[in-house]
Amino acid sequence: MTPTGMEAHKTASRADNHEGKFLTFSLAGEDYGVGILKVKEIIGMMPITP
């Protein structure tokens, strides 16, 4: 049985649902996000040494 009309729309909406908690960051002008449960450690920026 294939999804029709409203059923297909509901399926697509569920796939686009991005609820939850994320760690977000920017890199080279692009924004990224990682599911918070995948994060093991956050290390702050270290001082740059010559």
PDB file of C-alpha atoms in Angstrom:
ATOM      1  CA  MET A   1       0.000   0.000   0.000  1.00  0.00           C
ATOM      2  CA  THR A   2       1.495   3.371  -0.981  1.00  0.00           C
ATOM      3  CA  PRO A   3       0.973   6.591   0.980  1.00  0.00           C
ATOM      4  CA  THR A   4      -1.500   8.973  -0.636  1.00  0.00           C
ATOM      5  CA  GLY A   5      -2.049  12.731  -0.429  1.00  0.00           C
ATOM      6  CA  MET A   6      -2.171  13.694   3.221  1.00  0.00           C
ATOM      7  CA  GLU A   7      -0.383  10.507   4.383  1.00  0.00           C
ATOM      8  CA  ALA A   8       2.603  11.259   2.131  1.00  0.00           C
ATOM      9  CA  HIS A   9       2.671  14.849   3.418  1.00  0.00           C
ATOM     10  CA  LYS A  10       2.661  13.655   7.052  1.00  0.00           C
ATOM     11  CA  THR A  11       5.506  11.230   6.321  1.00  0.00           C
ATOM     12  CA  ALA A  12       7.577  14.004   4.726  1.00  0.00           C
ATOM     13  CA  SER A  13       6.845  16.335   7.647  1.00  0.00           C
ATOM     14  CA  ARG A  14       8.061  13.739  10.139  1.00  0.00           C
ATOM     15  CA  ALA A  15      11.300  13.303   8.203  1.00  0.00           C
ATOM     16  CA  ASP A  16      11.905  17.083   8.337  1.00  0.00           C
ATOM     17  CA  ASN A  17      11.208  17.292  12.070  1.00  0.00           C
ATOM     18  CA  HIS A  18      14.457  18.412  13.729  1.00  0.00           C
ATOM     19  CA  GLU A  19      13.346  18.579  17.352  1.00  0.00           C
ATOM     20  CA  GLY A  20      15.859  17.920  20.081  1.00  0.00           C
ATOM     21  CA  LYS A  21      19.014  19.390  21.552  1.00  0.00           C
ATOM     22  CA  PHE A  22      22.014  20.127  19.374  1.00  0.00           C
ATOM     23  CA  LEU A  23      25.506  21.492  19.785  1.00  0.00           C
ATOM     24  CA  THR A  24      25.850  24.083  17.032  1.00  0.00           C
ATOM     25  CA  PHE A  25      28.979  25.760  15.709  1.00  0.00           C
ATOM     26  CA  SER A  26      30.225  27.748  12.734  1.00  0.00           C
ATOM     27  CA  LEU A  27      33.186  26.733  10.605  1.00  0.00           C
ATOM     28  CA  ALA A  28      34.399  28.664   7.564  1.00  0.00           C
ATOM     29  CA  GLY A  29      31.142  30.628   7.411  1.00  0.00           C
ATOM     30  CA  GLU A  30      28.924  27.517   7.489  1.00  0.00           C
ATOM     31  CA  ASP A  31      26.689  26.505  10.411  1.00  0.00           C
ATOM     32  CA  TYR A  32      26.692  22.917  11.662  1.00  0.00           C
ATOM     33  CA  GLY A  33      24.851  20.986  14.364  1.00  0.00           C
ATOM     34  CA  VAL A  34      25.503  17.697  16.163  1.00  0.00           C
ATOM     35  CA  GLY A  35      22.985  15.838  18.295  1.00  0.00           C
ATOM     36  CA  ILE A  36      23.868  16.596  21.919  1.00  0.00           C
ATOM     37  CA  LEU A  37      23.899  12.899  22.843  1.00  0.00           C
ATOM     38  CA  LYS A  38      26.752  12.346  20.339  1.00  0.00           C
ATOM     39  CA  VAL A  39      28.997  14.922  22.079  1.00  0.00           C
ATOM     40  CA  LYS A  40      31.615  13.389  24.403  1.00  0.00           C
ATOM     41  CA  GLU A  41      33.691  16.427  25.327  1.00  0.00           C
ATOM     42  CA  ILE A  42      33.939  20.154  24.641  1.00  0.00           C
ATOM     43  CA  ILE A  43      37.463  21.554  24.732  1.00  0.00           C
ATOM     44  CA  GLY A  44      37.853  25.325  24.897  1.00  0.00           C
ATOM     45  CA  MET A  45      40.218  27.150  22.595  1.00  0.00           C
ATOM     46  CA  MET A  46      43.836  26.834  23.746  1.00  0.00           C
ATOM     47  CA  PRO A  47      46.274  29.769  23.747  1.00  0.00           C
ATOM     48  CA  ILE A  48      48.332  29.956  20.566  1.00  0.00           C
ATOM     49  CA  THR A  49      52.064  29.513  21.198  1.00  0.00           C
ATOM     50  CA  PRO A  50      54.805  30.718  18.852  1.00  0.00           C
TER      51      PRO A  50
END
